Amino acid sequence: MTSIETITLDVADPEAAAHFYATAFGLDTQLRFRAAQDPSTGFRGYTLSLTVAQPADADAYLDAAVAAGATVVKPATKSLWGYGGVVQAPDGAIWKVATSSKKNTGPAVKRFDSLVLLLGVANIGASKRFYIDRGLPVAKSFGPMYVEFDTGSSAIELALYKRRALAKDAGVPAEGTGSHRLVIGGAAAFTDPDGFAWESATQPATR
């Protein structure tokens, strides 16, 4: 089965990026960084999401991210689906922190339930078949708009969303060109229909 072990982000300063993510989100082993600045404009075609238990936890992460240098893209607010907000990290990656709960049940804690990589794709059906063929079983599927895969014991979950819908959810224009500035570390190396590159997670990355 194909699973996600790490995510490598192309950044200008790997040490600064590592410090930001440790300070803002408490992330360490899930992320790798390498010094690369391939041309990229606008929306990079993906978002990363932290799912938390309650609104206070979301606020704790979002406030810590802004204090560490992130920019607010969508202020935290209640919605039909729960509560959450979106920030852009100094390296340009877009992060959403959200919960399905609309009420707090205790004091805020910086602890997340899941880390999800959402890929914005042109054709949900084609990308879904591509990943199924590479050993990823489907956990949830909502027609031509959204697919969530079963990544087993992986620390990082994977889902597909229509690119334009993902950009709208993140609060940014859907247009973008150039590099995704993202490499997914798993058990196999390949490139998917939307240009997202996978490599063996055993390959070293700059930290």
Coordinates of N, CA and C in Angstrom, one line a residue:
M1 N 0.8 -1.2 0.0 CA 0.0 0.0 0.0 C 0.9 1.2 0.0
T2 N 0.5 2.2 -0.8 CA 1.2 3.5 -0.8 C 0.8 4.3 0.4
S3 N 1.7 4.8 1.1 CA 1.4 5.6 2.3 C 2.3 6.9 2.3
I4 N 1.9 7.9 3.1 CA 2.7 9.1 3.2 C 3.5 9.0 4.5
E5 N 4.8 9.1 4.4 CA 5.7 9.1 5.6 C 6.1 10.5 6.0
T6 N 6.4 11.3 4.9 CA 6.9 12.7 5.1 C 6.4 13.6 4.0
I7 N 6.5 14.8 4.3 CA 6.3 15.9 3.3 C 7.5 16.8 3.3
T8 N 8.1 16.9 2.1 CA 9.2 17.8 1.9 C 8.8 19.1 1.2
L9 N 9.0 20.2 1.9 CA 8.7 21.6 1.3 C 10.0 22.2 0.8
D10 N 9.9 22.8 -0.4 CA 10.9 23.6 -1.0 C 10.9 25.0 -0.4
V11 N 11.9 25.4 0.3 CA 11.9 26.7 1.0 C 13.2 27.4 0.8
A12 N 13.2 28.7 1.0 CA 14.4 29.5 0.9 C 15.5 29.2 2.0
D13 N 15.0 29.0 3.2 CA 15.8 28.8 4.4 C 15.3 27.6 5.2
P14 N 15.9 26.4 5.0 CA 15.4 25.2 5.7 C 15.4 25.3 7.2
E15 N 16.5 25.9 7.7 CA 16.5 26.1 9.2 C 15.4 27.0 9.7
A16 N 15.2 28.1 9.0 CA 14.1 29.0 9.4 C 12.7 28.3 9.3
A17 N 12.5 27.5 8.3 CA 11.3 26.8 8.1 C 11.1 25.8 9.2
A18 N 12.1 25.0 9.5 CA 12.0 24.0 10.6 C 11.7 24.7 11.9
H19 N 12.3 25.8 12.2 CA 12.0 26.6 13.4 C 10.5 27.0 13.4
F20 N 10.0 27.5 12.3 CA 8.6 28.0 12.2 C 7.7 26.9 12.5
Y21 N 7.8 25.8 11.8 CA 6.9 24.7 12.0 C 6.9 24.0 13.4
A22 N 8.1 24.0 14.0 CA 8.2 23.5 15.3 C 7.5 24.4 16.3
T23 N 7.7 25.7 16.1 CA 7.1 26.7 17.0 C 5.6 26.9 16.8
A24 N 5.2 26.9 15.6 CA 3.8 27.2 15.3 C 2.9 26.0 15.5
F25 N 3.3 24.8 15.0 CA 2.5 23.6 15.0 C 3.0 22.4 15.7
G26 N 4.2 22.5 16.2 CA 4.8 21.4 16.9 C 5.2 20.3 16.0
L27 N 5.4 20.6 14.7 CA 5.7 19.5 13.8 C 7.2 19.3 13.6
D28 N 7.6 18.1 13.5 CA 9.0 17.8 13.4 C 9.2 16.7 12.4
T29 N 9.0 15.4 12.8 CA 9.3 14.3 12.0 C 8.4 14.2 10.7
Q30 N 7.2 14.8 10.7 CA 6.3 14.8 9.6 C 6.8 15.6 8.4
L31 N 7.6 16.6 8.7 CA 8.0 17.5 7.6 C 9.5 17.5 7.4
R32 N 9.9 17.7 6.1 CA 11.3 17.9 5.8 C 11.4 19.1 4.9
F33 N 12.6 19.7 4.8 CA 12.8 20.9 4.1 C 14.1 20.8 3.2
R34 N 14.0 21.4 2.1 CA 15.2 21.5 1.2 C 15.2 22.9 0.6
A35 N 16.5 23.4 0.4 CA 16.7 24.7 -0.2 C 16.5 24.6 -1.7
A36 N 15.3 25.1 -2.1 CA 15.0 25.1 -3.5 C 14.0 26.2 -3.8
Q37 N 14.1 26.9 -4.9 CA 13.2 28.0 -5.2 C 12.8 27.9 -6.7
D38 N 12.3 26.8 -7.1 CA 11.8 26.7 -8.5 C 10.7 27.7 -8.7
P39 N 10.5 28.2 -9.9 CA 9.5 29.3 -10.1 C 8.1 28.8 -9.7
S40 N 7.4 29.6 -9.0 CA 6.0 29.3 -8.6 C 5.3 30.6 -8.3
T41 N 4.1 30.7 -8.9 CA 3.2 31.9 -8.7 C 1.8 31.4 -8.3
G42 N 1.2 32.2 -7.5 CA -0.2 32.0 -7.1 C -0.4 30.7 -6.3
F43 N -1.5 30.1 -6.4 CA -1.9 28.9 -5.7 C -1.1 27.7 -6.1
R44 N -0.5 27.0 -5.2 CA 0.4 25.9 -5.5 C -0.4 24.6 -5.6
G45 N -1.7 24.6 -5.5 CA -2.5 23.5 -5.8 C -2.7 22.5 -4.6
Y46 N -2.3 22.9 -3.4 CA -2.5 22.0 -2.3 C -2.7 22.9 -1.0
T47 N -3.2 22.2 0.0 CA -3.2 22.8 1.4 C -2.9 21.7 2.3
L48 N -2.4 22.1 3.5 CA -2.2 21.2 4.6 C -3.1 21.6 5.7
S49 N -3.7 20.6 6.4 CA -4.7 20.8 7.4 C -4.4 20.1 8.7
L50 N -4.6 20.8 9.8 CA -4.6 20.2 11.1 C -6.0 20.1 11.6
T51 N -6.4 18.9 12.0 CA -7.8 18.7 12.6 C -7.6 18.6 14.1
V52 N -8.4 19.5 14.8 CA -8.3 19.5 16.2 C -9.6 19.3 16.9
A53 N -9.7 19.2 18.2 CA -10.9 18.8 18.9 C -11.9 19.9 19.1
Q54 N -11.4 21.1 19.3 CA -12.4 22.2 19.7 C -11.8 23.5 19.2
P55 N -12.7 24.5 19.1 CA -12.3 25.9 18.6 C -11.1 26.5 19.4
A56 N -11.1 26.3 20.7 CA -10.0 26.9 21.4 C -8.6 26.3 21.0
D57 N -8.6 25.0 20.6 CA -7.4 24.4 20.1 C -7.0 25.0 18.8
A58 N -7.9 25.2 17.9 CA -7.7 25.8 16.6 C -7.1 27.2 16.8
D59 N -7.7 28.0 17.7 CA -7.2 29.4 18.0 C -5.8 29.3 18.5
A60 N -5.5 28.4 19.3 CA -4.1 28.3 19.9 C -3.1 28.0 18.8
Y61 N -3.4 27.1 17.9 CA -2.5 26.9 16.8 C -2.3 28.1 15.8
L62 N -3.5 28.7 15.5 CA -3.5 29.8 14.6 C -2.8 31.0 15.2
D63 N -3.0 31.3 16.4 CA -2.3 32.4 17.1 C -0.8 32.2 17.2
A64 N -0.4 30.9 17.4 CA 1.0 30.6 17.5 C 1.7 30.7 16.1
A65 N 0.9 30.3 15.1 CA 1.5 30.5 13.7 C 1.7 31.9 13.3
V66 N 0.7 32.8 13.6 CA 0.8 34.2 13.3 C 2.0 34.8 14.1
A67 N 2.1 34.4 15.4 CA 3.2 35.0 16.2 C 4.5 34.6 15.7
A68 N 4.6 33.4 15.0 CA 5.9 32.9 14.5 C 6.2 33.4 13.1
G69 N 5.2 34.2 12.5 CA 5.5 34.8 11.2 C 4.5 34.5 10.1
A70 N 3.5 33.7 10.4 CA 2.5 33.4 9.3 C 1.6 34.6 9.1
T71 N 0.9 34.5 7.9 CA 0.0 35.6 7.5 C -1.5 35.0 7.5
V72 N -2.4 35.7 8.1 CA -3.8 35.3 8.1 C -4.4 35.4 6.7
V73 N -4.9 34.3 6.2 CA -5.6 34.3 4.9 C -7.1 34.3 5.2
K74 N -7.7 33.5 6.1 CA -9.1 33.5 6.5 C -9.1 33.5 8.0
P75 N -9.6 34.6 8.6 CA -9.7 34.6 10.1 C -10.6 33.4 10.6
A76 N -10.3 32.9 11.7 CA -11.0 31.8 12.3 C -12.5 32.2 12.5
T77 N -13.4 31.3 12.1 CA -14.8 31.6 12.3 C -15.6 30.3 12.3
K78 N -16.9 30.4 12.8 CA -17.8 29.3 12.7 C -18.3 29.2 11.3
S79 N -18.6 27.9 10.9 CA -19.2 27.7 9.6 C -20.2 26.5 9.7
L80 N -20.8 26.2 8.6 CA -21.7 25.1 8.6 C -21.1 23.8 9.1
W81 N -19.8 23.6 8.8 CA -19.1 22.4 9.2 C -18.4 22.4 10.5
G82 N -18.3 23.6 11.1 CA -17.6 23.6 12.4 C -16.9 25.0 12.6
Y83 N -15.6 24.9 12.9 CA -14.9 26.2 13.2 C -13.4 26.0 12.7
G84 N -12.9 27.1 12.1 CA -11.5 27.0 11.6 C -11.0 28.3 10.9
G85 N -9.7 28.3 10.6 CA -9.2 29.4 9.9 C -8.0 29.0 9.1
V86 N -7.5 29.9 8.3 CA -6.4 29.6 7.3 C -5.3 30.6 7.5
V87 N -4.0 30.1 7.5 CA -2.9 31.0 7.5 C -1.9 30.5 6.4
Q88 N -1.0 31.4 6.0 CA 0.0 31.1 5.0 C 1.3 31.2 5.7
A89 N 2.1 30.1 5.7 CA 3.4 30.1 6.4 C 4.4 31.0 5.6
P90 N 5.5 31.4 6.3 CA 6.5 32.2 5.6 C 7.0 31.7 4.3
D91 N 7.0 30.3 4.2 CA 7.5 29.7 3.0 C 6.5 29.7 1.9
G92 N 5.3 30.1 2.2 CA 4.2 30.2 1.2 C 3.2 29.1 1.2
A93 N 3.4 28.0 2.0 CA 2.5 26.9 2.2 C 1.2 27.4 2.9
I94 N 0.1 26.9 2.5 CA -1.2 27.3 3.1 C -1.7 26.2 4.0
W95 N -2.0 26.6 5.2 CA -2.4 25.7 6.3 C -3.8 26.1 6.8
K96 N -4.6 25.1 7.0 CA -5.9 25.3 7.6 C -5.9 24.5 9.0
V97 N -6.5 25.1 10.0 CA -6.6 24.5 11.3 C -8.1 24.5 11.6
A98 N -8.7 23.4 11.8 CA -10.2 23.3 11.9 C -10.7 22.2 12.8
T99 N -11.9 22.3 13.2 CA -12.6 21.3 14.1 C -14.0 21.2 13.6
S100 N -14.6 20.1 13.8 CA -16.0 19.9 13.5 C -16.9 20.4 14.6
S101 N -16.3 20.7 15.8 CA -17.0 21.2 16.9 C -17.1 22.7 16.9
K102 N -18.3 23.2 17.4 CA -18.5 24.6 17.4 C -18.4 25.2 18.8
K103 N -18.2 24.3 19.8 CA -18.2 24.7 21.2 C -17.0 24.1 21.9
N104 N -16.4 24.8 22.8 CA -15.3 24.3 23.6 C -15.8 23.4 24.7
T105 N -15.0 22.4 25.0 CA -15.4 21.5 26.1 C -14.3 21.5 27.2
G106 N -13.3 22.3 27.0 CA -12.2 22.4 28.0 C -11.2 23.5 27.7
P107 N -10.1 23.6 28.4 CA -9.1 24.6 28.1 C -8.4 24.3 26.8
A108 N -7.8 25.3 26.2 CA -7.1 25.1 24.9 C -5.9 24.2 25.1
V109 N -5.6 23.3 24.2 CA -4.4 22.5 24.2 C -3.9 22.5 22.7
K110 N -2.6 22.5 22.6 CA -2.0 22.4 21.2 C -1.7 20.9 20.9
R111 N -2.8 20.3 20.5 CA -2.7 18.9 20.1 C -3.7 18.7 19.0
F112 N -3.2 18.0 17.9 CA -4.1 17.8 16.7 C -4.4 16.3 16.6
D113 N -5.5 16.1 16.0 CA -6.0 14.7 15.8 C -5.4 14.1 14.5
S114 N -5.3 14.9 13.5 CA -4.8 14.5 12.2 C -4.1 15.6 11.4
L115 N -3.2 15.2 10.6 CA -2.5 16.1 9.6 C -2.9 15.6 8.2
V116 N -3.5 16.4 7.4 CA -4.1 16.0 6.2 C -3.5 16.9 5.0
L117 N -3.0 16.2 4.0 CA -2.6 16.8 2.8 C -3.7 16.7 1.8
L118 N -4.2 17.9 1.3 CA -5.3 17.9 0.3 C -4.7 18.4 -1.0
L119 N -4.8 17.6 -2.0 CA -4.3 17.9 -3.3 C -5.4 18.5 -4.2
G120 N -5.2 19.6 -4.8 CA -6.2 20.2 -5.7 C -6.0 19.6 -7.1
V121 N -7.0 18.9 -7.6 CA -6.8 18.1 -8.9 C -7.8 18.6 -9.9
A122 N -7.4 18.4 -11.2 CA -8.3 18.8 -12.3 C -9.4 17.8 -12.5
N123 N -9.1 16.5 -12.3 CA -10.1 15.5 -12.6 C -10.1 14.5 -11.4
I124 N -11.1 14.6 -10.6 CA -11.2 13.7 -9.4 C -11.2 12.2 -9.8
G125 N -12.0 11.9 -10.8 CA -12.1 10.5 -11.2 C -10.7 9.9 -11.7
A126 N -10.0 10.7 -12.5 CA -8.8 10.2 -13.0 C -7.7 10.1 -11.9
S127 N -7.7 11.1 -11.0 CA -6.7 11.0 -10.0 C -7.0 9.9 -9.0
K128 N -8.3 9.7 -8.7 CA -8.7 8.6 -7.8 C -8.3 7.3 -8.4
R129 N -8.5 7.0 -9.6 CA -8.1 5.8 -10.2 C -6.6 5.6 -10.2
F130 N -5.8 6.7 -10.4 CA -4.4 6.7 -10.4 C -3.9 6.2 -9.0
Y131 N -4.4 6.8 -8.0 CA -4.0 6.4 -6.6 C -4.5 5.0 -6.2
I132 N -5.6 4.6 -6.6 CA -6.1 3.3 -6.3 C -5.2 2.3 -7.0
D133 N -4.7 2.5 -8.2 CA -3.8 1.6 -8.9 C -2.5 1.5 -8.2
R134 N -2.1 2.5 -7.4 CA -0.9 2.5 -6.7 C -1.0 2.0 -5.2
G135 N -2.2 1.4 -4.9 CA -2.3 0.7 -3.7 C -3.0 1.5 -2.6
L136 N -3.6 2.7 -2.9 CA -4.3 3.4 -1.8 C -5.8 3.2 -1.9
P137 N -6.3 2.5 -0.9 CA -7.8 2.2 -0.9 C -8.6 3.5 -0.5
V138 N -9.8 3.6 -1.1 CA -10.6 4.8 -0.8 C -11.3 4.6 0.6
A139 N -11.2 5.6 1.4 CA -11.9 5.6 2.7 C -13.3 6.3 2.6
K140 N -13.3 7.5 1.9 CA -14.5 8.2 1.7 C -14.5 8.8 0.3
S141 N -15.7 8.9 -0.4 CA -15.7 9.5 -1.7 C -17.1 10.2 -1.9
F142 N -17.0 11.5 -2.3 CA -18.2 12.2 -2.5 C -18.2 12.7 -4.0
G143 N -18.6 11.7 -4.9 CA -18.8 12.0 -6.3 C -17.5 12.6 -6.9
P144 N -17.8 13.6 -7.8 CA -16.6 14.2 -8.5 C -16.0 15.4 -7.8
M145 N -16.2 15.5 -6.4 CA -15.7 16.7 -5.7 C -14.6 16.3 -4.7
Y146 N -14.7 15.2 -4.1 CA -13.8 14.9 -2.9 C -13.5 13.4 -2.8
V147 N -12.3 13.0 -2.5 CA -11.9 11.6 -2.2 C -10.9 11.6 -1.0
E148 N -11.2 10.8 -0.1 CA -10.2 10.6 1.0 C -9.7 9.1 1.0
F149 N -8.4 9.0 1.2 CA -7.8 7.6 1.1 C -7.5 7.1 2.5
D150 N -7.5 5.8 2.5 CA -7.1 5.1 3.8 C -5.6 4.9 3.7
T151 N -4.8 5.7 4.5 CA -3.4 5.6 4.5 C -2.9 4.8 5.7
G152 N -3.7 4.0 6.3 CA -3.3 3.1 7.3 C -2.7 3.8 8.5
S153 N -1.6 3.4 8.9 CA -0.9 4.0 10.1 C -0.1 5.2 9.8
S154 N -0.2 5.7 8.6 CA 0.6 6.9 8.2 C 0.3 8.1 9.2
A155 N 1.4 8.9 9.4 CA 1.2 10.1 10.2 C 0.5 11.1 9.4
I156 N 0.4 11.0 8.1 CA -0.2 12.0 7.3 C -1.3 11.4 6.4
E157 N -2.4 12.0 6.4 CA -3.6 11.5 5.6 C -3.6 12.2 4.2
L158 N -4.2 11.6 3.3 CA -4.3 12.2 1.9 C -5.7 12.3 1.4
A159 N -6.0 13.4 0.8 CA -7.4 13.6 0.2 C -7.2 14.4 -1.1
L160 N -8.2 14.2 -2.0 CA -8.2 14.9 -3.2 C -9.5 15.8 -3.2
Y161 N -9.3 17.0 -3.8 CA -10.4 18.0 -3.8 C -10.2 18.7 -5.2
K162 N -11.3 19.1 -5.8 CA -11.3 19.9 -7.0 C -10.4 21.1 -6.8
R163 N -9.5 21.4 -7.7 CA -8.6 22.5 -7.4 C -9.3 23.8 -7.1
R164 N -10.3 24.2 -7.9 CA -10.9 25.4 -7.7 C -11.7 25.5 -6.3
A165 N -12.3 24.3 -6.0 CA -13.0 24.2 -4.7 C -12.0 24.3 -3.5
L166 N -10.8 23.7 -3.7 CA -9.8 23.8 -2.6 C -9.3 25.2 -2.4
A167 N -9.1 25.9 -3.5 CA -8.6 27.3 -3.4 C -9.7 28.1 -2.8
K168 N -11.0 27.9 -3.1 CA -12.1 28.7 -2.5 C -12.1 28.4 -1.0
D169 N -12.0 27.1 -0.6 CA -12.0 26.8 0.8 C -10.9 27.5 1.5
A170 N -9.7 27.6 0.9 CA -8.6 28.2 1.5 C -8.6 29.7 1.5
G171 N -9.5 30.3 0.7 CA -9.6 31.7 0.6 C -8.6 32.4 -0.3
V172 N -8.2 31.7 -1.4 CA -7.2 32.3 -2.3 C -7.7 32.0 -3.7
P173 N -7.2 32.8 -4.7 CA -7.6 32.6 -6.1 C -7.0 31.2 -6.5
A174 N -7.7 30.6 -7.5 CA -7.3 29.2 -7.9 C -6.2 29.3 -8.9
E175 N -5.9 30.4 -9.5 CA -4.8 30.5 -10.5 C -3.5 30.3 -9.9
G176 N -2.6 29.6 -10.6 CA -1.2 29.5 -10.2 C -0.4 28.7 -11.2
T177 N 0.9 29.0 -11.3 CA 1.7 28.3 -12.2 C 3.0 27.9 -11.6
G178 N 3.7 27.0 -12.3 CA 5.1 26.6 -11.8 C 5.1 25.5 -10.8
S179 N 6.1 25.4 -10.0 CA 6.3 24.3 -9.1 C 5.3 24.3 -7.9
H180 N 5.0 23.0 -7.5 CA 4.1 22.9 -6.3 C 5.0 23.2 -5.1
R181 N 6.3 23.1 -5.2 CA 7.2 23.2 -4.1 C 6.9 22.3 -2.9
L182 N 6.5 21.1 -3.3 CA 6.1 20.0 -2.4 C 6.5 18.7 -3.0
V183 N 7.1 17.8 -2.2 CA 7.4 16.4 -2.6 C 6.9 15.5 -1.5
I184 N 6.2 14.5 -1.9 CA 5.5 13.6 -0.9 C 6.4 12.4 -0.8
G185 N 6.8 12.0 0.5 CA 7.6 10.9 0.7 C 6.8 9.7 1.1
G186 N 7.0 8.6 0.3 CA 6.2 7.4 0.5 C 7.1 6.2 0.2
A187 N 6.4 5.1 -0.2 CA 7.1 3.8 -0.4 C 7.6 3.7 -1.9
A188 N 7.1 4.6 -2.8 CA 7.4 4.5 -4.2 C 7.6 5.9 -4.8
A189 N 8.2 6.0 -5.9 CA 8.5 7.2 -6.6 C 7.7 7.3 -7.9
F190 N 6.9 8.4 -8.0 CA 6.1 8.6 -9.2 C 5.6 10.0 -9.2
T191 N 5.0 10.4 -10.3 CA 4.4 11.7 -10.4 C 2.9 11.5 -10.8
D192 N 2.0 12.2 -10.1 CA 0.6 12.0 -10.4 C 0.1 12.8 -11.5
P193 N -1.2 12.7 -12.0 CA -1.7 13.4 -13.1 C -1.6 14.9 -13.0
D194 N -1.5 15.4 -11.8 CA -1.5 16.9 -11.6 C -0.1 17.4 -11.3
G195 N 0.9 16.5 -11.5 CA 2.3 17.0 -11.3 C 2.8 16.9 -9.9
F196 N 2.1 16.3 -9.0 CA 2.6 16.1 -7.6 C 3.6 15.0 -7.6
A197 N 4.8 15.2 -7.1 CA 5.9 14.2 -7.1 C 5.9 13.5 -5.8
W198 N 6.1 12.2 -5.9 CA 6.4 11.3 -4.8 C 7.8 10.8 -4.9
E199 N 8.5 10.6 -3.8 CA 9.8 9.9 -3.8 C 9.9 9.0 -2.6
S200 N 10.8 8.1 -2.6 CA 11.0 7.2 -1.5 C 11.3 8.0 -0.2
A201 N 10.6 7.7 0.8 CA 10.8 8.4 2.1 C 12.1 8.2 2.7
T202 N 12.9 7.2 2.2 CA 14.2 6.9 2.8 C 15.3 7.9 2.2
Q203 N 14.9 8.7 1.2 CA 15.9 9.6 0.6 C 16.1 10.8 1.6
P204 N 17.3 11.2 1.8 CA 17.6 12.2 2.8 C 17.1 13.6 2.3
A205 N 16.7 14.4 3.2 CA 16.3 15.8 2.8 C 17.1 16.8 3.8
T206 N 17.2 18.0 3.3 CA 17.9 19.0 4.1 C 17.0 19.4 5.2
R207 N 17.6 19.5 6.4 CA 16.9 20.1 7.6 C 17.7 21.2 8.2

